[in-house]
Amino acid sequence: MIRKAVLPVAGLGTRCLPASKAIPKEMITIVDKPVIQYVVEEAVAAGIKEIVLVTHSSKNAIENHFDKHFELETTLEAKGKLELLEQLRNIIPDDVKIISVRQPEPLGLGHAVLCAKPIVGDEPFIVMLPDVLVDGEGLEKNDLARMMEAYEATNAAQIMVENVPQDMAYKYGIVAIDGDTPEAGKSALINGMVEKPAPGTEPSTLAVIGRYLLPGRIFELLENTPPGAGGEIQLTDAIDTLRDDKAVSAYRMAGDTYDCGHQLGYLEATISFAKRHPTFGEGFRELLTRYQEK
């Protein structure tokens, strides 16, 4: 059973400046919750019980968000603000652990994942990039849970992908697959990966979107992966090596994604989540109508 998810949150968030100058980019809010909380909720909904934050000294706010705040809870209880108190106490379920490890220097995504090795050990585990929100609205199970089922059924490592327009493929890491493009919610074996292919050279239109299910063996491969682009240890390089002795599949997601690594992605996510918010949704839809008429 897959129980652990690794969230690399040590990056400085330069694409989100100036908003991320004094607070972690992962703590910028979508409606009424920081983006990192949505990512953790996605993991918890899929059955994950341990969240491993690979963090940086400037990111204490993330750890504090998931920690108990005794003084604030006491104040809310004394003032009778019980609904807010309940929300604070239920940010994560009692049976879910948040564990933090430090990435001492920015040596790439592969290095960040490697920092979680003492916590994860030899188990298969999930990697979730917190820049991307994966929305499972309307699905019986979210995509992360379905990707985990694909792993358990096939024992093949899984990389979540999204079908993108061909003229946009050059912006993404693109996978090459055996056979036809899988249906949403299904997997197909990968036979190669290309980072930001030149227009017209893309092997498919299936773009990697920041969710990975990997065996514990990836740590050994990362330890022996030389620095690649930008002098960083690249996770994709280790996954390419993994394919030499273990099947790796592309799981095509069924939900929607929002790239919160830049401002327009935050705005799009805010619109999507605000429109259906149980408290603010009706008022927000009225605001949209009002501004559309101006």
PDB file of C-alpha atoms in Angstrom:
ATOM      1  CA  MET A   1       0.000   0.000   0.000  1.00  0.00           C
ATOM      2  CA  ILE A   2       1.352   3.418  -0.963  1.00  0.00           C
ATOM      3  CA  ARG A   3       1.321   5.658   2.079  1.00  0.00           C
ATOM      4  CA  LYS A   4       3.827   8.465   1.463  1.00  0.00           C
ATOM      5  CA  ALA A   5       3.816  11.547  -0.757  1.00  0.00           C
ATOM      6  CA  VAL A   6       6.834  13.810  -1.232  1.00  0.00           C
ATOM      7  CA  LEU A   7       6.150  17.511  -1.866  1.00  0.00           C
ATOM      8  CA  PRO A   8       9.219  19.529  -2.934  1.00  0.00           C
ATOM      9  CA  VAL A   9       8.541  23.028  -1.568  1.00  0.00           C
ATOM     10  CA  ALA A  10      12.064  24.426  -1.220  1.00  0.00           C
ATOM     11  CA  GLY A  11      11.970  26.574  -4.365  1.00  0.00           C
ATOM     12  CA  LEU A  12      12.024  30.355  -3.984  1.00  0.00           C
ATOM     13  CA  GLY A  13       9.102  30.960  -6.326  1.00  0.00           C
ATOM     14  CA  THR A  14      10.713  33.604  -8.525  1.00  0.00           C
ATOM     15  CA  ARG A  15       7.949  33.250 -11.143  1.00  0.00           C
ATOM     16  CA  CYS A  16       5.461  34.486  -8.548  1.00  0.00           C
ATOM     17  CA  LEU A  17       7.325  37.624  -7.482  1.00  0.00           C
ATOM     18  CA  PRO A  18       6.582  40.040  -5.929  1.00  0.00           C
ATOM     19  CA  ALA A  19       3.824  38.039  -4.185  1.00  0.00           C
ATOM     20  CA  SER A  20       6.342  35.393  -3.071  1.00  0.00           C
ATOM     21  CA  LYS A  21       8.959  37.811  -1.725  1.00  0.00           C
ATOM     22  CA  ALA A  22       7.939  37.505   1.941  1.00  0.00           C
ATOM     23  CA  ILE A  23       5.693  34.423   1.926  1.00  0.00           C
ATOM     24  CA  PRO A  24       6.159  31.026   0.258  1.00  0.00           C
ATOM     25  CA  LYS A  25       4.474  30.799  -3.124  1.00  0.00           C
ATOM     26  CA  GLU A  26       2.734  27.668  -1.802  1.00  0.00           C
ATOM     27  CA  MET A  27       0.970  29.842   0.797  1.00  0.00           C
ATOM     28  CA  ILE A  28      -0.661  32.160  -1.752  1.00  0.00           C
ATOM     29  CA  THR A  29      -4.391  31.579  -1.413  1.00  0.00           C
ATOM     30  CA  ILE A  30      -6.909  30.163  -3.834  1.00  0.00           C
ATOM     31  CA  VAL A  31     -10.206  31.582  -2.497  1.00  0.00           C
ATOM     32  CA  ASP A  32      -9.786  30.808   1.229  1.00  0.00           C
ATOM     33  CA  LYS A  33      -7.011  28.195   1.413  1.00  0.00           C
ATOM     34  CA  PRO A  34      -3.333  28.257   0.461  1.00  0.00           C
ATOM     35  CA  VAL A  35      -2.473  26.306  -2.655  1.00  0.00           C
ATOM     36  CA  ILE A  36      -0.402  23.803  -0.648  1.00  0.00           C
ATOM     37  CA  GLN A  37      -3.506  22.793   1.292  1.00  0.00           C
ATOM     38  CA  TYR A  38      -5.318  21.798  -1.898  1.00  0.00           C
ATOM     39  CA  VAL A  39      -2.363  19.593  -2.868  1.00  0.00           C
ATOM     40  CA  VAL A  40      -2.291  17.923   0.556  1.00  0.00           C
ATOM     41  CA  GLU A  41      -6.063  17.392   0.398  1.00  0.00           C
ATOM     42  CA  GLU A  42      -5.619  15.697  -2.982  1.00  0.00           C
ATOM     43  CA  ALA A  43      -3.087  13.303  -1.433  1.00  0.00           C
ATOM     44  CA  VAL A  44      -5.254  12.589   1.607  1.00  0.00           C
ATOM     45  CA  ALA A  45      -8.297  11.918  -0.595  1.00  0.00           C
ATOM     46  CA  ALA A  46      -6.225   9.269  -2.423  1.00  0.00           C
ATOM     47  CA  GLY A  47      -5.372   7.519   0.857  1.00  0.00           C
ATOM     48  CA  ILE A  48      -1.920   8.963   1.576  1.00  0.00           C
ATOM     49  CA  LYS A  49      -1.074   9.004   5.297  1.00  0.00           C
ATOM     50  CA  GLU A  50       2.368  10.654   5.385  1.00  0.00           C
ATOM     51  CA  ILE A  51       3.195  13.955   3.687  1.00  0.00           C
ATOM     52  CA  VAL A  52       6.935  14.613   3.384  1.00  0.00           C
ATOM     53  CA  LEU A  53       7.737  18.294   2.802  1.00  0.00           C
ATOM     54  CA  VAL A  54      11.176  18.856   1.290  1.00  0.00           C
ATOM     55  CA  THR A  55      11.596  22.402   2.451  1.00  0.00           C
ATOM     56  CA  HIS A  56      13.888  25.386   2.972  1.00  0.00           C
ATOM     57  CA  SER A  57      14.655  27.642   5.933  1.00  0.00           C
ATOM     58  CA  SER A  58      12.452  30.382   4.434  1.00  0.00           C
ATOM     59  CA  LYS A  59       9.394  28.111   4.280  1.00  0.00           C
ATOM     60  CA  ASN A  60       8.461  27.804   7.954  1.00  0.00           C
ATOM     61  CA  ALA A  61       5.017  29.210   7.207  1.00  0.00           C
ATOM     62  CA  ILE A  62       4.112  25.976   5.390  1.00  0.00           C
ATOM     63  CA  GLU A  63       5.006  23.815   8.376  1.00  0.00           C
ATOM     64  CA  ASN A  64       3.199  26.221  10.723  1.00  0.00           C
ATOM     65  CA  HIS A  65       0.052  26.051   8.591  1.00  0.00           C
ATOM     66  CA  PHE A  66      -0.274  22.314   9.199  1.00  0.00           C
ATOM     67  CA  ASP A  67       0.757  22.490  12.858  1.00  0.00           C
ATOM     68  CA  LYS A  68      -1.539  23.016  15.810  1.00  0.00           C
ATOM     69  CA  HIS A  69      -1.953  26.690  16.829  1.00  0.00           C
ATOM     70  CA  PHE A  70      -2.942  26.430  20.473  1.00  0.00           C
ATOM     71  CA  GLU A  71      -3.308  30.162  21.184  1.00  0.00           C
ATOM     72  CA  LEU A  72      -5.467  30.825  18.122  1.00  0.00           C
ATOM     73  CA  GLU A  73      -7.667  27.800  18.777  1.00  0.00           C
ATOM     74  CA  THR A  74      -8.131  28.843  22.410  1.00  0.00           C
ATOM     75  CA  THR A  75      -9.109  32.362  21.349  1.00  0.00           C
ATOM     76  CA  LEU A  76     -11.628  31.120  18.788  1.00  0.00           C
ATOM     77  CA  GLU A  77     -13.159  28.759  21.326  1.00  0.00           C
ATOM     78  CA  ALA A  78     -13.444  31.522  23.948  1.00  0.00           C
ATOM     79  CA  LYS A  79     -15.177  33.811  21.436  1.00  0.00           C
ATOM     80  CA  GLY A  80     -17.588  31.105  20.335  1.00  0.00           C
ATOM     81  CA  LYS A  81     -16.260  31.010  16.767  1.00  0.00           C
ATOM     82  CA  LEU A  82     -16.738  27.286  16.617  1.00  0.00           C
ATOM     83  CA  GLU A  83     -17.107  26.963  12.844  1.00  0.00           C
ATOM     84  CA  LEU A  84     -13.704  28.575  12.281  1.00  0.00           C
ATOM     85  CA  LEU A  85     -12.249  26.465  15.073  1.00  0.00           C
ATOM     86  CA  GLU A  86     -13.507  23.309  13.386  1.00  0.00           C
ATOM     87  CA  GLN A  87     -11.956  24.360  10.072  1.00  0.00           C
ATOM     88  CA  LEU A  88      -8.565  24.888  11.724  1.00  0.00           C
ATOM     89  CA  ARG A  89      -8.668  21.546  13.488  1.00  0.00           C
ATOM     90  CA  ASN A  90      -9.586  19.719  10.277  1.00  0.00           C
ATOM     91  CA  ILE A  91      -6.896  21.085   7.950  1.00  0.00           C
ATOM     92  CA  ILE A  92      -5.490  17.555   8.021  1.00  0.00           C
ATOM     93  CA  PRO A  93      -7.078  14.420   9.549  1.00  0.00           C
ATOM     94  CA  ASP A  94      -5.668  13.137  12.830  1.00  0.00           C
ATOM     95  CA  ASP A  95      -4.265  10.016  11.152  1.00  0.00           C
ATOM     96  CA  VAL A  96      -2.176  11.981   8.620  1.00  0.00           C
ATOM     97  CA  LYS A  97       1.392  13.017   9.481  1.00  0.00           C
ATOM     98  CA  ILE A  98       3.289  16.007   8.109  1.00  0.00           C
ATOM     99  CA  ILE A  99       7.065  15.422   8.111  1.00  0.00           C
ATOM    100  CA  SER A 100       9.657  18.003   7.069  1.00  0.00           C
ATOM    101  CA  VAL A 101      13.167  17.542   5.726  1.00  0.00           C
ATOM    102  CA  ARG A 102      15.512  20.258   4.453  1.00  0.00           C
ATOM    103  CA  GLN A 103      17.028  20.607   1.012  1.00  0.00           C
ATOM    104  CA  PRO A 104      20.286  22.359   1.939  1.00  0.00           C
ATOM    105  CA  GLU A 105      20.929  23.831  -1.512  1.00  0.00           C
ATOM    106  CA  PRO A 106      18.922  24.147  -4.758  1.00  0.00           C
ATOM    107  CA  LEU A 107      20.311  21.282  -6.816  1.00  0.00           C
ATOM    108  CA  GLY A 108      17.184  20.387  -8.776  1.00  0.00           C
ATOM    109  CA  LEU A 109      13.992  18.375  -8.457  1.00  0.00           C
ATOM    110  CA  GLY A 110      15.860  15.073  -8.457  1.00  0.00           C
ATOM    111  CA  HIS A 111      17.987  16.241  -5.547  1.00  0.00           C
ATOM    112  CA  ALA A 112      14.895  17.464  -3.671  1.00  0.00           C
ATOM    113  CA  VAL A 113      13.274  14.035  -4.033  1.00  0.00           C
ATOM    114  CA  LEU A 114      16.516  12.372  -2.923  1.00  0.00           C
ATOM    115  CA  CYS A 115      16.402  14.413   0.310  1.00  0.00           C
ATOM    116  CA  ALA A 116      13.281  12.415   1.278  1.00  0.00           C
ATOM    117  CA  LYS A 117      15.087   9.065   1.139  1.00  0.00           C
ATOM    118  CA  PRO A 118      15.614   8.763   4.949  1.00  0.00           C
ATOM    119  CA  ILE A 119      11.835   9.094   5.433  1.00  0.00           C
ATOM    120  CA  VAL A 120      10.568   7.076   2.478  1.00  0.00           C
ATOM    121  CA  GLY A 121      13.087   4.227   2.497  1.00  0.00           C
ATOM    122  CA  ASP A 122      12.497   1.450  -0.047  1.00  0.00           C
ATOM    123  CA  GLU A 123       8.736   1.941  -0.397  1.00  0.00           C
ATOM    124  CA  PRO A 124       6.965   3.104  -3.555  1.00  0.00           C
ATOM    125  CA  PHE A 125       5.854   6.692  -3.095  1.00  0.00           C
ATOM    126  CA  ILE A 126       4.196   9.669  -4.741  1.00  0.00           C
ATOM    127  CA  VAL A 127       5.897  12.898  -5.833  1.00  0.00           C
ATOM    128  CA  MET A 128       3.565  15.907  -6.094  1.00  0.00           C
ATOM    129  CA  LEU A 129       4.747  19.252  -7.420  1.00  0.00           C
ATOM    130  CA  PRO A 130       2.860  21.929  -5.481  1.00  0.00           C
ATOM    131  CA  ASP A 131       2.847  24.346  -8.437  1.00  0.00           C
ATOM    132  CA  VAL A 132       0.072  22.301 -10.035  1.00  0.00           C
ATOM    133  CA  LEU A 133      -3.449  21.811  -8.742  1.00  0.00           C
ATOM    134  CA  VAL A 134      -5.153  18.662 -10.026  1.00  0.00           C
ATOM    135  CA  ASP A 135      -8.909  19.088  -9.736  1.00  0.00           C
ATOM    136  CA  GLY A 136     -10.972  15.926  -9.343  1.00  0.00           C
ATOM    137  CA  GLU A 137     -14.366  17.644  -9.238  1.00  0.00           C
ATOM    138  CA  GLY A 138     -17.068  15.275 -10.442  1.00  0.00           C
ATOM    139  CA  LEU A 139     -14.867  12.164 -10.420  1.00  0.00           C
ATOM    140  CA  GLU A 140     -15.732   9.151  -8.280  1.00  0.00           C
ATOM    141  CA  LYS A 141     -12.020   8.895  -7.370  1.00  0.00           C
ATOM    142  CA  ASN A 142      -9.401  11.545  -7.952  1.00  0.00           C
ATOM    143  CA  ASP A 143      -6.649  10.972 -10.502  1.00  0.00           C
ATOM    144  CA  LEU A 144      -4.017  10.305  -7.856  1.00  0.00           C
ATOM    145  CA  ALA A 145      -6.060   7.422  -6.445  1.00  0.00           C
ATOM    146  CA  ARG A 146      -6.632   6.002  -9.922  1.00  0.00           C
ATOM    147  CA  MET A 147      -2.934   6.282 -10.730  1.00  0.00           C
ATOM    148  CA  MET A 148      -2.153   4.362  -7.547  1.00  0.00           C
ATOM    149  CA  GLU A 149      -4.573   1.643  -8.654  1.00  0.00           C
ATOM    150  CA  ALA A 150      -2.775   1.459 -12.004  1.00  0.00           C
ATOM    151  CA  TYR A 151       0.524   0.932 -10.192  1.00  0.00           C
ATOM    152  CA  GLU A 152      -0.898  -1.779  -7.956  1.00  0.00           C
ATOM    153  CA  ALA A 153      -2.398  -3.563 -10.980  1.00  0.00           C
ATOM    154  CA  THR A 154       0.721  -3.470 -13.171  1.00  0.00           C
ATOM    155  CA  ASN A 155       3.692  -2.769 -10.858  1.00  0.00           C
ATOM    156  CA  ALA A 156       4.789  -0.164 -13.415  1.00  0.00           C
ATOM    157  CA  ALA A 157       5.908   3.244 -12.199  1.00  0.00           C
ATOM    158  CA  GLN A 158       3.423   5.934 -13.205  1.00  0.00           C
ATOM    159  CA  ILE A 159       3.764   9.469 -14.517  1.00  0.00           C
ATOM    160  CA  MET A 160       0.595  11.524 -14.699  1.00  0.00           C
ATOM    161  CA  VAL A 161       0.103  13.242 -18.045  1.00  0.00           C
ATOM    162  CA  GLU A 162      -2.415  15.570 -19.635  1.00  0.00           C
ATOM    163  CA  ASN A 163      -3.332  15.724 -23.300  1.00  0.00           C
ATOM    164  CA  VAL A 164      -2.439  19.223 -24.534  1.00  0.00           C
ATOM    165  CA  PRO A 165      -2.963  20.966 -27.899  1.00  0.00           C
ATOM    166  CA  GLN A 166      -0.176  20.130 -30.330  1.00  0.00           C
ATOM    167  CA  ASP A 167       0.796  23.774 -30.751  1.00  0.00           C
ATOM    168  CA  MET A 168       1.376  23.984 -26.977  1.00  0.00           C
ATOM    169  CA  ALA A 169       3.453  20.803 -26.590  1.00  0.00           C
ATOM    170  CA  TYR A 170       6.757  22.674 -26.857  1.00  0.00           C
ATOM    171  CA  LYS A 171       6.133  24.177 -23.414  1.00  0.00           C
ATOM    172  CA  TYR A 172       6.111  20.828 -21.585  1.00  0.00           C
ATOM    173  CA  GLY A 173       7.927  17.614 -20.934  1.00  0.00           C
ATOM    174  CA  ILE A 174       6.347  15.211 -23.430  1.00  0.00           C
ATOM    175  CA  VAL A 175       6.262  11.407 -23.223  1.00  0.00           C
ATOM    176  CA  ALA A 176       6.557   8.943 -26.073  1.00  0.00           C
ATOM    177  CA  ILE A 177       4.314   5.919 -25.622  1.00  0.00           C
ATOM    178  CA  ASP A 178       3.834   2.464 -27.063  1.00  0.00           C
ATOM    179  CA  GLY A 179       0.670   2.319 -29.145  1.00  0.00           C
ATOM    180  CA  ASP A 180      -2.269   4.690 -29.177  1.00  0.00           C
ATOM    181  CA  THR A 181      -2.948   7.519 -26.748  1.00  0.00           C
ATOM    182  CA  PRO A 182      -4.692   6.003 -23.712  1.00  0.00           C
ATOM    183  CA  GLU A 183      -8.182   7.038 -22.730  1.00  0.00           C
ATOM    184  CA  ALA A 184      -8.571   9.359 -19.754  1.00  0.00           C
ATOM    185  CA  GLY A 185      -8.067   7.350 -16.576  1.00  0.00           C
ATOM    186  CA  LYS A 186      -5.917   4.726 -18.330  1.00  0.00           C
ATOM    187  CA  SER A 187      -2.161   4.094 -18.650  1.00  0.00           C
ATOM    188  CA  ALA A 188       0.215   3.233 -21.500  1.00  0.00           C
ATOM    189  CA  LEU A 189       3.875   2.217 -21.403  1.00  0.00           C
ATOM    190  CA  ILE A 190       6.421   4.986 -21.954  1.00  0.00           C
ATOM    191  CA  ASN A 191       9.354   4.453 -24.326  1.00  0.00           C
ATOM    192  CA  GLY A 192      10.877   7.915 -24.018  1.00  0.00           C
ATOM    193  CA  MET A 193      10.588  11.449 -22.663  1.00  0.00           C
ATOM    194  CA  VAL A 194      11.482  14.767 -24.297  1.00  0.00           C
ATOM    195  CA  GLU A 195      11.756  18.036 -22.377  1.00  0.00           C
ATOM    196  CA  LYS A 196      10.183  20.964 -24.302  1.00  0.00           C
ATOM    197  CA  PRO A 197      10.510  19.503 -27.812  1.00  0.00           C
ATOM    198  CA  ALA A 198      10.915  21.795 -30.793  1.00  0.00           C
ATOM    199  CA  PRO A 199       7.566  22.452 -32.512  1.00  0.00           C
ATOM    200  CA  GLY A 200       6.767  19.660 -34.923  1.00  0.00           C
ATOM    201  CA  THR A 201       9.117  17.141 -33.271  1.00  0.00           C
ATOM    202  CA  GLU A 202       6.948  16.173 -30.295  1.00  0.00           C
ATOM    203  CA  PRO A 203       6.485  12.367 -30.000  1.00  0.00           C
ATOM    204  CA  SER A 204       2.945  12.815 -28.611  1.00  0.00           C
ATOM    205  CA  THR A 205       0.755  15.470 -27.034  1.00  0.00           C
ATOM    206  CA  LEU A 206       0.874  13.903 -23.557  1.00  0.00           C
ATOM    207  CA  ALA A 207       2.477  16.406 -21.197  1.00  0.00           C
ATOM    208  CA  VAL A 208       3.954  15.602 -17.780  1.00  0.00           C
ATOM    209  CA  ILE A 209       2.049  17.637 -15.190  1.00  0.00           C
ATOM    210  CA  GLY A 210       3.808  17.069 -11.870  1.00  0.00           C
ATOM    211  CA  ARG A 211       2.523  13.832 -10.344  1.00  0.00           C
ATOM    212  CA  TYR A 212       4.767  10.759 -10.202  1.00  0.00           C
ATOM    213  CA  LEU A 213       4.459   7.322  -8.588  1.00  0.00           C
ATOM    214  CA  LEU A 214       7.927   5.831  -8.235  1.00  0.00           C
ATOM    215  CA  PRO A 215       9.542   2.772  -6.639  1.00  0.00           C
ATOM    216  CA  GLY A 216      12.066   3.192  -3.841  1.00  0.00           C
ATOM    217  CA  ARG A 217      14.785   2.169  -6.311  1.00  0.00           C
ATOM    218  CA  ILE A 218      14.638   5.677  -7.786  1.00  0.00           C
ATOM    219  CA  PHE A 219      16.738   6.908  -4.854  1.00  0.00           C
ATOM    220  CA  GLU A 220      19.682   4.704  -5.840  1.00  0.00           C
ATOM    221  CA  LEU A 221      19.382   5.978  -9.400  1.00  0.00           C
ATOM    222  CA  LEU A 222      19.241   9.597  -8.245  1.00  0.00           C
ATOM    223  CA  GLU A 223      22.381   9.101  -6.175  1.00  0.00           C
ATOM    224  CA  ASN A 224      24.161   8.046  -9.365  1.00  0.00           C
ATOM    225  CA  THR A 225      22.604  10.605 -11.710  1.00  0.00           C
ATOM    226  CA  PRO A 226      25.106  13.261 -12.812  1.00  0.00           C
ATOM    227  CA  PRO A 227      23.999  16.896 -12.930  1.00  0.00           C
ATOM    228  CA  GLY A 228      22.117  17.715 -16.106  1.00  0.00           C
ATOM    229  CA  ALA A 229      20.542  20.909 -17.399  1.00  0.00           C
ATOM    230  CA  GLY A 230      21.479  23.922 -15.285  1.00  0.00           C
ATOM    231  CA  GLY A 231      23.890  21.842 -13.200  1.00  0.00           C
ATOM    232  CA  GLU A 232      20.910  20.256 -11.435  1.00  0.00           C
ATOM    233  CA  ILE A 233      20.029  16.632 -10.753  1.00  0.00           C
ATOM    234  CA  GLN A 234      17.030  15.964 -12.968  1.00  0.00           C
ATOM    235  CA  LEU A 235      14.290  13.558 -11.907  1.00  0.00           C
ATOM    236  CA  THR A 236      13.503  12.823 -15.552  1.00  0.00           C
ATOM    237  CA  ASP A 237      17.078  11.587 -16.105  1.00  0.00           C
ATOM    238  CA  ALA A 238      16.681   9.068 -13.274  1.00  0.00           C
ATOM    239  CA  ILE A 239      13.286   7.976 -14.615  1.00  0.00           C
ATOM    240  CA  ASP A 240      14.869   7.380 -18.030  1.00  0.00           C
ATOM    241  CA  THR A 241      17.436   5.121 -16.347  1.00  0.00           C
ATOM    242  CA  LEU A 242      14.670   3.389 -14.388  1.00  0.00           C
ATOM    243  CA  ARG A 243      13.067   2.360 -17.696  1.00  0.00           C
ATOM    244  CA  ASP A 244      16.097   0.158 -18.392  1.00  0.00           C
ATOM    245  CA  ASP A 245      14.918  -2.427 -15.868  1.00  0.00           C
ATOM    246  CA  LYS A 246      11.379  -1.456 -14.843  1.00  0.00           C
ATOM    247  CA  ALA A 247       8.271  -0.523 -16.782  1.00  0.00           C
ATOM    248  CA  VAL A 248       7.207   3.112 -16.582  1.00  0.00           C
ATOM    249  CA  SER A 249       3.725   4.113 -17.710  1.00  0.00           C
ATOM    250  CA  ALA A 250       1.959   7.355 -18.514  1.00  0.00           C
ATOM    251  CA  TYR A 251      -1.326   7.709 -16.659  1.00  0.00           C
ATOM    252  CA  ARG A 252      -3.622  10.055 -18.583  1.00  0.00           C
ATOM    253  CA  MET A 253      -5.555  12.140 -16.106  1.00  0.00           C
ATOM    254  CA  ALA A 254      -9.320  12.566 -16.240  1.00  0.00           C
ATOM    255  CA  GLY A 255      -9.607  15.793 -14.224  1.00  0.00           C
ATOM    256  CA  ASP A 256      -8.381  19.323 -14.822  1.00  0.00           C
ATOM    257  CA  THR A 257      -5.110  21.044 -13.975  1.00  0.00           C
ATOM    258  CA  TYR A 258      -4.191  24.590 -12.999  1.00  0.00           C
ATOM    259  CA  ASP A 259      -0.578  25.726 -13.210  1.00  0.00           C
ATOM    260  CA  CYS A 260      -0.124  27.892 -10.128  1.00  0.00           C
ATOM    261  CA  GLY A 261       3.519  28.505 -10.926  1.00  0.00           C
ATOM    262  CA  HIS A 262       2.520  31.808 -12.483  1.00  0.00           C
ATOM    263  CA  GLN A 263      -0.076  34.510 -11.935  1.00  0.00           C
ATOM    264  CA  LEU A 264      -2.575  33.552 -14.651  1.00  0.00           C
ATOM    265  CA  GLY A 265      -2.651  30.006 -13.318  1.00  0.00           C
ATOM    266  CA  TYR A 266      -3.572  31.299  -9.867  1.00  0.00           C
ATOM    267  CA  LEU A 267      -6.307  33.455 -11.381  1.00  0.00           C
ATOM    268  CA  GLU A 268      -7.735  30.555 -13.378  1.00  0.00           C
ATOM    269  CA  ALA A 269      -7.722  28.286 -10.314  1.00  0.00           C
ATOM    270  CA  THR A 270      -9.360  31.010  -8.244  1.00  0.00           C
ATOM    271  CA  ILE A 271     -12.191  31.396 -10.760  1.00  0.00           C
ATOM    272  CA  SER A 272     -12.773  27.648 -11.006  1.00  0.00           C
ATOM    273  CA  PHE A 273     -12.781  26.983  -7.254  1.00  0.00           C
ATOM    274  CA  ALA A 274     -14.610  30.182  -6.304  1.00  0.00           C
ATOM    275  CA  LYS A 275     -17.529  29.524  -8.668  1.00  0.00           C
ATOM    276  CA  ARG A 276     -18.418  26.336  -6.797  1.00  0.00           C
ATOM    277  CA  HIS A 277     -17.383  27.341  -3.265  1.00  0.00           C
ATOM    278  CA  PRO A 278     -20.132  26.323  -0.788  1.00  0.00           C
ATOM    279  CA  THR A 279     -20.026  29.684   1.007  1.00  0.00           C
ATOM    280  CA  PHE A 280     -18.827  32.212  -1.566  1.00  0.00           C
ATOM    281  CA  GLY A 281     -19.843  30.560  -4.839  1.00  0.00           C
ATOM    282  CA  GLU A 282     -23.161  32.307  -5.371  1.00  0.00           C
ATOM    283  CA  GLY A 283     -21.755  35.740  -4.547  1.00  0.00           C
ATOM    284  CA  PHE A 284     -18.721  35.151  -6.741  1.00  0.00           C
ATOM    285  CA  ARG A 285     -20.846  34.162  -9.725  1.00  0.00           C
ATOM    286  CA  GLU A 286     -22.805  37.383  -9.271  1.00  0.00           C
ATOM    287  CA  LEU A 287     -19.532  39.322  -9.261  1.00  0.00           C
ATOM    288  CA  LEU A 288     -18.462  37.649 -12.498  1.00  0.00           C
ATOM    289  CA  THR A 289     -21.740  38.594 -14.135  1.00  0.00           C
ATOM    290  CA  ARG A 290     -21.435  42.174 -12.923  1.00  0.00           C
ATOM    291  CA  TYR A 291     -17.911  42.605 -14.297  1.00  0.00           C
ATOM    292  CA  GLN A 292     -18.731  40.888 -17.583  1.00  0.00           C
ATOM    293  CA  GLU A 293     -21.381  43.533 -18.154  1.00  0.00           C
ATOM    294  CA  LYS A 294     -18.940  46.433 -17.702  1.00  0.00           C
TER     295      LYS A 294
END
